Coordinates of C-alpha atoms and ligand atoms in Angstrom, one line a residue:
M1 CA -16.2 -8.1 17.4
N2 CA -12.7 -9.0 17.2
K3 CA -11.7 -11.0 14.1
K4 CA -9.1 -13.8 14.4
R5 CA -6.4 -12.1 12.4
F6 CA -5.2 -8.7 11.4
Y7 CA -3.4 -7.3 8.5
I8 CA -2.1 -3.8 9.2
T9 CA -0.1 -1.7 6.8
T10 CA 1.7 1.7 6.8
P11 CA 2.0 3.7 3.6
I12 CA 5.1 2.8 1.7
Y13 CA 7.3 5.8 2.0
Y14 CA 9.2 7.6 -0.7
P15 CA 12.8 7.1 0.0
S16 CA 13.7 10.4 -1.6
G17 CA 15.1 11.9 1.6
E18 CA 15.8 11.0 5.2
P19 CA 12.9 9.6 7.2
H20 CA 11.6 12.1 9.6
I21 CA 9.5 12.1 12.7
G22 CA 6.2 12.1 10.7
H23 CA 7.2 8.7 9.1
A24 CA 8.2 7.4 12.5
Y25 CA 4.8 8.6 13.8
C26 CA 2.7 6.4 11.4
T27 CA 5.0 3.5 11.7
T28 CA 5.1 3.6 15.5
L29 CA 1.3 3.7 15.8
C30 CA 0.9 0.6 13.5
D31 CA 3.7 -1.1 15.5
V32 CA 1.9 -0.4 18.8
F33 CA -1.3 -1.8 17.3
A34 CA 0.4 -4.9 16.0
R35 CA 2.2 -5.6 19.2
A36 CA -0.9 -5.1 21.3
K37 CA -2.8 -7.5 19.2
R38 CA 0.0 -10.1 19.2
M39 CA 0.2 -9.6 23.0
R40 CA -3.4 -10.4 23.3
G41 CA -3.0 -13.7 21.4
F42 CA -4.2 -12.6 17.9
E43 CA -2.3 -13.2 14.8
C44 CA -1.2 -9.9 13.2
Y45 CA 0.7 -9.3 10.0
F46 CA 2.4 -6.0 9.8
L47 CA 3.7 -4.5 6.6
T48 CA 5.7 -1.4 5.8
G49 CA 8.0 -0.6 2.9
T50 CA 9.2 1.9 0.4
D51 CA 7.7 3.4 -2.8
E52 CA 10.7 3.5 -5.1
H53 CA 9.5 4.5 -8.6
G54 CA 8.6 7.8 -10.2
Q55 CA 10.1 10.9 -11.7
K56 CA 11.2 12.5 -8.4
I57 CA 13.4 9.5 -7.4
E58 CA 14.9 9.4 -10.9
Q59 CA 15.7 13.2 -10.7
N60 CA 17.1 13.0 -7.2
A61 CA 19.4 10.2 -8.2
L62 CA 20.6 12.2 -11.2
K63 CA 21.2 15.2 -8.9
E64 CA 23.4 13.1 -6.7
G65 CA 25.2 11.7 -9.8
K66 CA 24.1 8.2 -8.9
D67 CA 22.6 5.4 -10.7
T68 CA 18.9 5.2 -9.7
Q69 CA 19.0 1.7 -8.1
T70 CA 22.2 2.5 -6.2
Y71 CA 20.6 5.8 -5.0
I72 CA 17.5 4.1 -3.6
D73 CA 19.3 1.1 -2.1
E74 CA 21.2 3.6 0.0
K75 CA 18.1 5.5 1.0
V76 CA 16.1 2.4 1.8
A77 CA 18.9 1.3 4.1
V78 CA 18.4 4.4 6.1
F79 CA 14.7 3.7 6.5
K80 CA 15.3 0.1 7.5
K81 CA 18.0 1.2 10.0
L82 CA 15.5 3.6 11.6
W83 CA 12.8 1.0 11.9
T84 CA 15.3 -1.4 13.6
A85 CA 16.4 1.5 16.0
M86 CA 12.8 2.2 16.8
R87 CA 12.1 -1.5 17.5
I88 CA 9.4 -1.7 14.7
S89 CA 8.2 -5.3 14.5
N90 CA 7.1 -5.4 10.9
D91 CA 6.8 -8.9 9.4
D92 CA 7.9 -7.8 5.9
F93 CA 9.3 -4.9 4.2
I94 CA 8.1 -4.4 0.6
R95 CA 10.1 -2.5 -2.0
T96 CA 8.3 -1.6 -5.2
T97 CA 11.4 -2.4 -7.2
Q98 CA 11.3 -6.0 -6.2
E99 CA 10.4 -8.5 -8.8
R100 CA 7.6 -10.0 -6.7
H101 CA 6.0 -6.6 -6.7
M102 CA 6.6 -5.5 -10.3
K103 CA 5.1 -8.7 -11.7
V104 CA 1.9 -8.1 -9.8
V105 CA 1.6 -4.6 -11.2
Q106 CA 2.1 -5.9 -14.7
E107 CA -0.4 -8.7 -14.3
V108 CA -2.9 -6.2 -12.9
F109 CA -2.4 -3.8 -15.8
T110 CA -2.9 -6.7 -18.3
K111 CA -6.2 -7.6 -16.5
F112 CA -7.4 -4.0 -16.7
L113 CA -6.7 -3.9 -20.3
K114 CA -8.5 -7.2 -21.0
N115 CA -11.4 -6.1 -18.9
D116 CA -11.6 -2.8 -20.7
D117 CA -11.0 -0.9 -17.4
V118 CA -8.3 1.2 -19.0
Y119 CA -8.0 3.0 -22.4
L120 CA -5.4 4.9 -24.2
G121 CA -5.9 8.6 -24.4
S122 CA -3.8 11.8 -23.8
Y123 CA -3.4 13.8 -20.8
E124 CA -2.9 17.5 -20.4
G125 CA -2.8 18.9 -16.9
W126 CA -0.7 20.4 -14.1
Y127 CA 1.9 18.1 -12.8
C128 CA 3.6 18.4 -9.4
T129 CA 6.8 16.2 -9.6
P130 CA 7.5 16.1 -5.8
C131 CA 4.0 14.9 -5.1
E132 CA 3.7 12.8 -8.3
S133 CA 0.2 14.1 -8.8
F134 CA -1.7 15.8 -11.6
W135 CA -4.0 18.6 -10.8
T136 CA -6.8 20.6 -12.6
D137 CA -6.9 24.3 -13.4
T138 CA -9.1 25.0 -10.4
Q139 CA -6.9 23.1 -8.0
V140 CA -3.7 24.8 -9.0
G141 CA -5.3 28.4 -9.2
E142 CA -3.9 31.4 -11.0
N143 CA -0.4 31.0 -9.6
H144 CA -0.1 27.3 -10.6
I145 CA 0.7 26.1 -7.2
C146 CA 0.4 22.5 -6.0
P147 CA -2.5 22.4 -3.5
D148 CA -0.6 19.7 -1.4
C149 CA 3.0 21.0 -1.1
G150 CA 2.7 24.6 -2.3
R151 CA 5.3 24.3 -5.1
E152 CA 5.0 25.4 -8.6
V153 CA 3.4 22.8 -10.9
K154 CA 4.3 22.2 -14.7
R155 CA 1.9 22.0 -17.6
E156 CA 2.3 18.6 -19.2
K157 CA 0.7 16.8 -22.1
E158 CA 1.4 13.1 -22.9
E159 CA -0.2 10.0 -24.2
A160 CA -1.4 7.9 -21.3
Y161 CA -3.7 5.1 -20.2
F162 CA -6.7 6.1 -18.2
F163 CA -8.6 4.1 -15.6
K164 CA -12.4 4.3 -15.9
T165 CA -13.3 5.6 -12.5
N166 CA -17.0 5.8 -13.2
K167 CA -17.3 2.2 -14.0
Y168 CA -16.9 1.3 -10.4
L169 CA -18.7 4.2 -8.8
K170 CA -21.6 1.9 -7.6
E171 CA -19.1 -0.3 -5.8
L172 CA -17.5 2.7 -4.2
E173 CA -20.8 4.1 -3.1
K174 CA -21.7 0.7 -1.5
Y175 CA -18.3 0.7 0.2
Y176 CA -18.9 4.1 1.6
D177 CA -22.2 3.0 3.0
N178 CA -20.4 1.1 5.7
P179 CA -19.7 3.7 8.5
D180 CA -16.7 1.9 9.8
V181 CA -14.6 1.9 6.7
I182 CA -13.1 5.4 6.7
Y183 CA -12.1 6.9 10.0
P184 CA -12.4 9.7 11.0
L185 CA -15.7 10.2 9.2
N186 CA -15.0 13.8 8.2
R187 CA -12.4 12.4 5.8
K188 CA -15.1 10.4 4.0
T189 CA -17.3 13.6 3.8
E190 CA -14.3 15.4 2.3
M191 CA -13.8 12.7 -0.4
I192 CA -17.5 12.8 -1.3
N193 CA -17.7 16.6 -1.5
T194 CA -14.4 17.2 -3.1
F195 CA -14.1 14.4 -5.6
I196 CA -17.1 12.2 -5.9
K197 CA -20.0 14.7 -6.0
P198 CA -18.4 17.0 -8.6
G199 CA -17.9 13.9 -10.7
L200 CA -14.9 11.7 -10.8
E201 CA -12.4 12.2 -13.6
D202 CA -10.8 9.1 -15.1
L203 CA -7.4 8.5 -13.6
C204 CA -4.2 8.7 -15.6
V205 CA -2.5 5.4 -14.9
S206 CA 0.6 5.5 -17.0
R207 CA 3.5 7.9 -17.9
T208 CA 5.8 8.2 -20.9
T209 CA 8.0 11.1 -19.9
F210 CA 10.4 9.1 -17.7
K211 CA 11.5 5.4 -17.5
W212 CA 11.9 4.7 -13.7
G213 CA 8.7 2.7 -13.2
V214 CA 7.1 -0.7 -13.9
P215 CA 7.1 -1.1 -17.7
I216 CA 3.7 -1.8 -19.2
R217 CA 4.2 -5.1 -21.1
E218 CA 1.6 -4.2 -23.8
N219 CA 3.1 -0.8 -24.7
K220 CA 6.8 -0.4 -23.9
E221 CA 6.7 3.4 -24.1
H222 CA 4.7 3.5 -20.9
V223 CA 5.4 2.9 -17.2
A224 CA 2.8 2.4 -14.6
Y225 CA 1.7 5.6 -12.8
V226 CA 3.5 5.6 -9.5
W227 CA 0.2 5.5 -7.4
L228 CA -1.2 2.5 -9.2
D229 CA 2.2 0.8 -8.8
A230 CA 2.4 1.8 -5.0
L231 CA -1.1 0.7 -3.9
F232 CA -0.6 -2.8 -5.1
N233 CA 2.2 -3.3 -2.5
Y234 CA -0.5 -4.3 -0.1
L235 CA -1.3 -7.3 -2.2
S236 CA 2.1 -8.1 -3.7
A237 CA 3.7 -8.3 -0.2
L238 CA 1.3 -11.2 0.5
G239 CA 2.1 -13.1 -2.6
Y240 CA -1.1 -12.3 -4.4
G241 CA -1.1 -13.9 -7.9
S242 CA 1.9 -16.0 -7.2
E243 CA 2.4 -19.7 -6.4
N244 CA 3.3 -18.7 -2.9
D245 CA 0.0 -17.1 -1.9
E246 CA -0.7 -18.6 1.6
L247 CA -0.4 -15.1 3.3
Y248 CA -2.7 -13.6 0.7
K249 CA -5.3 -16.3 1.4
K250 CA -4.9 -16.0 5.1
F251 CA -4.7 -12.2 5.6
W252 CA -6.6 -10.9 2.6
E253 CA -9.1 -13.4 1.3
D254 CA -10.2 -15.0 4.5
P255 CA -13.0 -13.0 6.0
E256 CA -11.7 -13.9 9.5
S257 CA -8.9 -11.5 8.8
E258 CA -9.4 -7.7 9.3
I259 CA -7.6 -5.6 6.7
I260 CA -6.5 -2.2 8.1
H261 CA -4.6 0.5 6.2
V262 CA -3.2 3.4 8.2
I263 CA -2.4 6.4 6.2
G264 CA -1.7 10.2 6.6
A265 CA -4.5 12.6 5.6
D266 CA -2.4 13.7 2.6
I267 CA -3.0 10.4 0.7
T268 CA -6.6 9.7 1.6
R269 CA -7.9 10.2 -2.0
F270 CA -5.7 7.4 -3.3
H271 CA -6.7 4.9 -0.6
T272 CA -10.3 5.6 -0.4
I273 CA -11.3 6.2 -4.0
Y274 CA -8.8 4.7 -6.5
W275 CA -7.7 1.7 -4.3
P276 CA -11.3 0.4 -3.7
E277 CA -12.0 0.9 -7.3
F278 CA -8.9 -1.0 -8.5
L279 CA -9.8 -3.8 -6.2
S280 CA -13.4 -3.8 -7.4
A281 CA -12.2 -4.1 -11.0
L282 CA -10.3 -7.1 -10.1
N283 CA -13.2 -8.4 -8.0
L284 CA -11.2 -8.5 -4.9
R285 CA -12.2 -8.0 -1.3
L286 CA -12.0 -4.3 -0.1
P287 CA -10.1 -3.3 3.0
D288 CA -12.2 -3.1 6.3
R289 CA -10.7 0.1 7.5
V290 CA -8.8 3.0 6.2
F291 CA -7.6 4.9 9.2
V292 CA -6.5 8.4 8.4
H293 CA -4.1 9.9 10.9
G294 CA -3.4 13.6 11.2
L295 CA -0.1 15.1 10.4
L296 CA 2.6 16.3 12.7
M297 CA 3.2 20.0 12.0
M298 CA 6.0 22.3 12.6
K299 CA 5.5 25.8 13.5
D300 CA 5.8 26.7 9.8
G301 CA 3.4 24.2 8.6
K302 CA 3.5 20.5 7.5
M303 CA 6.8 18.8 8.1
S304 CA 7.8 17.3 4.9
K305 CA 10.9 16.3 3.0
S306 CA 10.1 18.5 0.1
K307 CA 10.0 21.5 2.5
G308 CA 13.2 20.6 4.3
N309 CA 11.8 21.4 7.8
V310 CA 12.1 17.9 9.3
V311 CA 13.0 16.5 12.6
S312 CA 15.0 13.3 12.6
P313 CA 14.1 10.7 15.2
Y314 CA 17.8 9.4 15.5
P315 CA 19.2 12.0 17.8
L316 CA 16.2 11.9 19.9
I317 CA 16.4 8.1 20.3
D318 CA 20.1 8.4 21.1
R319 CA 19.6 11.0 23.8
Y320 CA 16.3 10.0 25.4
G321 CA 15.9 6.3 24.6
V322 CA 13.6 4.5 22.2
D323 CA 10.7 4.1 24.6
T324 CA 10.5 7.9 25.2
V325 CA 10.3 8.6 21.4
R326 CA 7.7 5.8 20.9
Y327 CA 5.7 7.1 23.8
Y328 CA 5.8 10.7 22.7
L329 CA 4.6 9.7 19.2
T330 CA 1.8 7.6 20.5
R331 CA 0.6 9.9 23.2
E332 CA 1.1 13.5 22.0
V333 CA -0.9 13.5 18.9
V334 CA -4.4 12.2 19.2
F335 CA -4.8 9.6 16.5
G336 CA -6.9 11.2 13.8
S337 CA -6.1 14.8 14.6
D338 CA -3.1 17.0 13.5
G339 CA -0.5 17.7 16.1
Q340 CA 2.5 20.0 16.4
F341 CA 6.0 19.0 17.2
T342 CA 7.6 21.4 19.7
P343 CA 10.7 20.7 21.8
E344 CA 8.8 22.1 24.9
Q345 CA 5.9 19.6 24.5
F346 CA 8.3 16.8 23.9
V347 CA 10.3 17.4 27.1
E348 CA 7.2 18.2 29.1
R349 CA 5.4 15.0 28.0
I350 CA 8.4 12.9 29.1
N351 CA 8.6 14.6 32.5
V352 CA 5.0 14.5 33.3
D353 CA 4.0 11.0 32.2
L354 CA 7.1 8.9 32.1
V355 CA 9.2 10.5 34.9
N356 CA 6.6 11.7 37.3
N357 CA 3.7 9.4 36.8
L358 CA 5.1 6.0 35.9
G359 CA 8.7 6.3 37.0
N360 CA 7.9 7.7 40.4
L361 CA 5.2 5.2 41.1
V362 CA 7.6 2.3 40.5
K363 CA 10.4 3.8 42.4
R364 CA 8.4 4.7 45.4
T365 CA 6.6 1.4 45.5
V366 CA 9.6 -0.8 45.2
S367 CA 11.5 1.3 47.9
M368 CA 8.6 1.0 50.2
I369 CA 8.2 -2.6 49.8
T370 CA 11.9 -3.0 50.5
K371 CA 11.6 -0.8 53.6
Y372 CA 8.4 -1.9 55.1
C373 CA 8.0 -5.5 53.9
D374 CA 11.6 -6.8 53.7
G375 CA 11.4 -6.6 50.0
I376 CA 8.7 -9.2 49.7
I377 CA 5.4 -8.3 47.9
P378 CA 2.7 -9.0 50.5
E379 CA -0.2 -11.3 49.7
F380 CA -3.0 -9.5 47.8
K381 CA -5.9 -9.9 50.1
K382 CA -9.3 -8.8 49.3
V383 CA -10.3 -5.3 49.9
I384 CA -9.6 -3.7 53.2
N385 CA -11.0 -0.2 52.8
E386 CA -12.9 2.0 50.4
L387 CA -9.8 3.3 48.7
D388 CA -8.4 -0.1 48.2
K389 CA -11.7 -1.0 46.7
E390 CA -11.7 1.9 44.4
L391 CA -8.2 1.2 43.1
E392 CA -9.0 -2.4 42.7
S393 CA -12.2 -1.7 40.6
I394 CA -10.2 0.6 38.3
V395 CA -8.0 -2.2 37.0
P396 CA -10.6 -4.4 35.2
L397 CA -12.3 -1.2 33.9
T398 CA -9.0 0.0 32.4
I399 CA -8.2 -3.4 30.9
E400 CA -11.6 -3.5 29.2
S401 CA -11.6 0.1 27.9
Y402 CA -7.9 -0.4 26.7
E403 CA -9.0 -3.5 24.7
N404 CA -12.1 -1.8 23.3
K405 CA -10.3 1.4 22.4
L406 CA -7.4 -0.4 20.7
D407 CA -9.8 -2.6 18.8
D408 CA -11.4 0.6 17.5
L409 CA -8.0 2.1 16.7
H410 CA -8.3 4.7 19.3
I411 CA -4.7 4.1 20.2
T412 CA -3.9 7.3 22.0
E413 CA -7.0 7.2 24.2
A414 CA -6.3 3.5 25.2
F415 CA -3.0 4.6 26.7
I416 CA -4.3 7.7 28.3
D417 CA -6.6 5.4 30.3
V418 CA -3.6 3.4 31.5
F419 CA -1.8 6.6 32.6
N420 CA -5.0 7.7 34.4
M421 CA -4.9 4.5 36.3
L422 CA -1.3 5.0 37.3
G423 CA -2.1 8.6 38.3
R424 CA -4.9 7.2 40.5
A425 CA -2.3 4.9 42.1
N426 CA 0.0 7.8 42.8
K427 CA -2.9 9.6 44.5
Y428 CA -3.7 6.5 46.5
I429 CA -0.2 6.6 48.0
E430 CA -0.8 10.1 49.3
E431 CA -4.2 9.2 50.6
M432 CA -3.1 6.0 52.4
A433 CA 0.2 7.5 53.7
P434 CA 2.0 4.3 54.1
W435 CA 4.7 6.1 56.0
T436 CA 2.2 6.8 58.8
L437 CA 0.8 3.2 58.7
A438 CA 4.3 1.9 59.1
K439 CA 4.6 3.6 62.4
D440 CA 1.8 1.7 63.9
P441 CA 2.2 -2.1 64.2
S442 CA -1.5 -2.6 64.5
K443 CA -1.8 -1.2 60.9
K444 CA 0.5 -3.8 59.5
E445 CA -2.3 -5.6 57.5
E446 CA -3.4 -2.3 56.0
L447 CA 0.1 -1.4 55.1
D448 CA 0.6 -4.8 53.4
S449 CA -2.6 -4.3 51.5
V450 CA -1.4 -0.9 50.2
M451 CA 1.9 -2.4 49.0
A452 CA 0.2 -5.3 47.3
H453 CA -2.3 -3.1 45.6
L454 CA 0.4 -0.8 44.3
A455 CA 2.5 -3.6 43.0
Y456 CA -0.5 -5.1 41.2
V457 CA -1.5 -1.9 39.6
I458 CA 2.1 -1.3 38.4
L459 CA 2.2 -4.8 36.9
V460 CA -1.0 -4.3 35.0
G461 CA 0.2 -0.9 33.8
A462 CA 3.5 -2.2 32.7
K463 CA 1.8 -4.9 30.6
L464 CA -0.7 -2.6 29.0
L465 CA 2.1 -0.2 28.1
E466 CA 4.4 -3.0 26.8
P467 CA 3.4 -2.4 23.1
I468 CA 4.9 1.1 23.4
L469 CA 7.5 0.7 26.1
V470 CA 9.4 -2.2 24.6
E471 CA 12.4 -1.8 26.9
T472 CA 10.9 -0.3 30.1
S473 CA 8.1 -2.9 30.7
S474 CA 10.6 -5.7 31.1
K475 CA 12.6 -3.5 33.6
I476 CA 9.4 -3.1 35.6
Y477 CA 8.8 -6.9 35.6
T478 CA 12.4 -7.4 36.9
Q479 CA 11.8 -5.0 39.7
L480 CA 8.6 -6.8 40.6
G481 CA 10.5 -10.1 40.8
L482 CA 9.2 -11.4 37.5
E483 CA 12.4 -12.0 35.6
N484 CA 10.6 -13.6 32.7
G485 CA 7.8 -11.1 32.4
I486 CA 4.1 -12.1 32.4
D487 CA 1.6 -13.5 29.9
Y488 CA -1.3 -11.1 29.1
K489 CA -3.8 -13.8 30.2
E490 CA -2.3 -13.7 33.7
I491 CA -2.8 -9.9 34.4
K492 CA -6.3 -10.4 35.8
D493 CA -4.8 -12.5 38.5
S494 CA -4.2 -10.1 41.4
S495 CA -2.4 -12.8 43.4
R496 CA 0.3 -13.3 40.8
L497 CA 2.9 -11.2 42.6
N498 CA 2.3 -12.7 46.1
G499 CA 5.5 -13.5 47.9
L500 CA 7.8 -12.3 45.0
K501 CA 11.0 -10.3 45.9
V502 CA 11.4 -6.8 44.5
V503 CA 14.6 -5.6 43.0
N504 CA 15.6 -2.0 43.4
M505 CA 16.9 -0.4 40.2
D506 CA 17.7 3.0 38.9
A507 CA 14.9 5.4 38.0
L508 CA 13.2 4.2 34.8
F509 CA 13.5 7.7 33.3
P510 CA 15.8 10.4 34.4
R511 CA 14.2 13.8 35.0
L512 CA 14.8 16.1 32.2
D513 CA 16.0 19.7 32.7
V514 CA 13.4 21.5 30.7
A515 CA 15.5 24.6 29.6
K516 CA 18.6 22.5 28.8
E517 CA 16.8 19.9 26.8
V518 CA 14.6 22.3 24.9
E519 CA 17.8 24.1 23.9
Y520 CA 19.3 20.9 22.8
I521 CA 16.4 19.9 20.6
K522 CA 16.2 23.4 19.1
D523 CA 19.8 23.1 18.2
L524 CA 19.2 19.8 16.5
M525 CA 16.4 21.3 14.5
A526 CA 18.5 24.3 13.5
K527 CA 21.2 22.1 12.3
K528 CA 18.9 20.2 10.1
Ligands
ME8_601 O1 2.9 9.5 0.1 N1 3.2 13.9 10.0 O2 4.9 8.6 0.7 P1 5.5 9.6 1.7 C1 2.7 12.7 10.1 N2 4.7 6.9 -1.3 N3 2.9 11.7 9.2 C2 3.5 12.0 8.1 C3 4.1 13.3 7.9 C4 3.9 14.3 8.9 N4 4.4 15.5 8.9 N5 4.7 13.3 6.7 C5 4.6 12.1 6.3 C6 3.7 8.7 0.0 N6 3.9 11.2 7.0 C7 3.5 7.5 -0.9 C8 2.5 6.4 -0.2 S1 1.2 4.2 -0.1 C9 0.6 3.1 -1.2 C10 2.2 5.3 -1.0 C11 3.5 9.9 6.9 O3 7.0 9.2 1.9 C12 1.9 9.8 6.6 O4 1.5 8.5 7.0 O5 5.2 11.0 1.3 C13 1.8 10.0 5.1 O6 0.7 9.5 4.6 C14 3.0 9.2 4.7 O7 4.0 9.4 5.7 C15 3.5 9.7 3.3 O8 4.7 9.2 3.1

């Protein structure tokens, strides 16, 4: 049951270091989803941005001898540049230091105070500055180590405001009753067992030990806790609470809009416990889906800026092209599970899927149409033999499963189906052996049918892959004589290519020399 509209968000990233391939992973998946929805005629508002407050940012700026705002402006520019290079189609980019955002956080805090949702108390706990999180004795263990990043935590005591988490427990439980809200389901179980069942502790929502945050109007000593601040980006970006709130009404309030947050497993607690509670306190609609993707690991564990074991996407884009990196990210890690980045798998994935499967199919088909049909795509006639019939029947099935899987956020699987269809077409070439048919003039009709079937499958494949292959799909349309591409609605029309003239072009993806490229990527990683 598709809604009319979609609001999809990435986490807002900390601009405290260079963006790495993990950030690119989440942003690319959301981009692919947004592009696929728009391609199919749905309205989709896609948001990303940066989370710019907190002690860590303040300290990093100090270390670099820069004023905090200058420091983050420079860092944010790097994130924005990456998204442009990766052809990310976000509709807005929210920064938590923008006035439009800070106002919302202040308003919300005032509402919480008035509504008796927060109270002033004092906090003593273990604080991890890189993660901006407080932990309990049990969580940090005897060695006082942050359970998230493995670094040493500090004992801190300060006056702070607390949010009454148990006040909205009923609303939270009701929210959890809906099986579709948190995906994968094991993340929900984890939240219930780790945090809800043992009893929720009230959440500290303000800090006094540093200044780089949204000031609490009612008590100038305090700034809003960075997580309370950050989560409200999803509303402030839509103009919530301002005079200009059309987007908010359209993409948040209206039940015809589906609200989807995509996040990494590391920040599930904030999005599936505190965020729905904050929204409940304000009597606002809760998100329809929180989709928790797995993390991309390196051989030595989680890739993270605080560990310094990151892979930057830039040199990969420079050398292999944007579509290749987008494809690798969408395909290699099954959405929802953890994955590992290795140079070997990166190169292998490109060679197997993009060079051998897609690239070869297009190259062979266009050359054969040139050679056997004077470059004109023959008329797509109805089925001639069993193999034609089989290939033909795969097309509508693939389109249907692609749509269903994408609707369900099974992004990786949707594209696996498309590659299976292309793989089937490659096999069909071997089975039909057009080079043999071409030798026998009485087989001309059969030969034409093979060419028409292949061209059509390629067209459908190129369209379904367009949300990932933002450059390559249009090259394929050109090769099939469709200079201006094709509308999604037209892909079910198998006669669309009849009589068009193919254009021979270079291979879509050059074959990679595995040993050489693996060496190259390893060098890049070592330099980092
Ligand atoms: O947590 N593999 O920001 P952040 C895959 N500002 N994805 C990864 C990844 C990896 N190795 N590392 C990071 C914050 N990510 C907060 C969010 S939202 C209101 C505030 C992705 O810069 C993943 O999506 O640490 C993860 O949740 C997010 O980046 C964390 O980014």
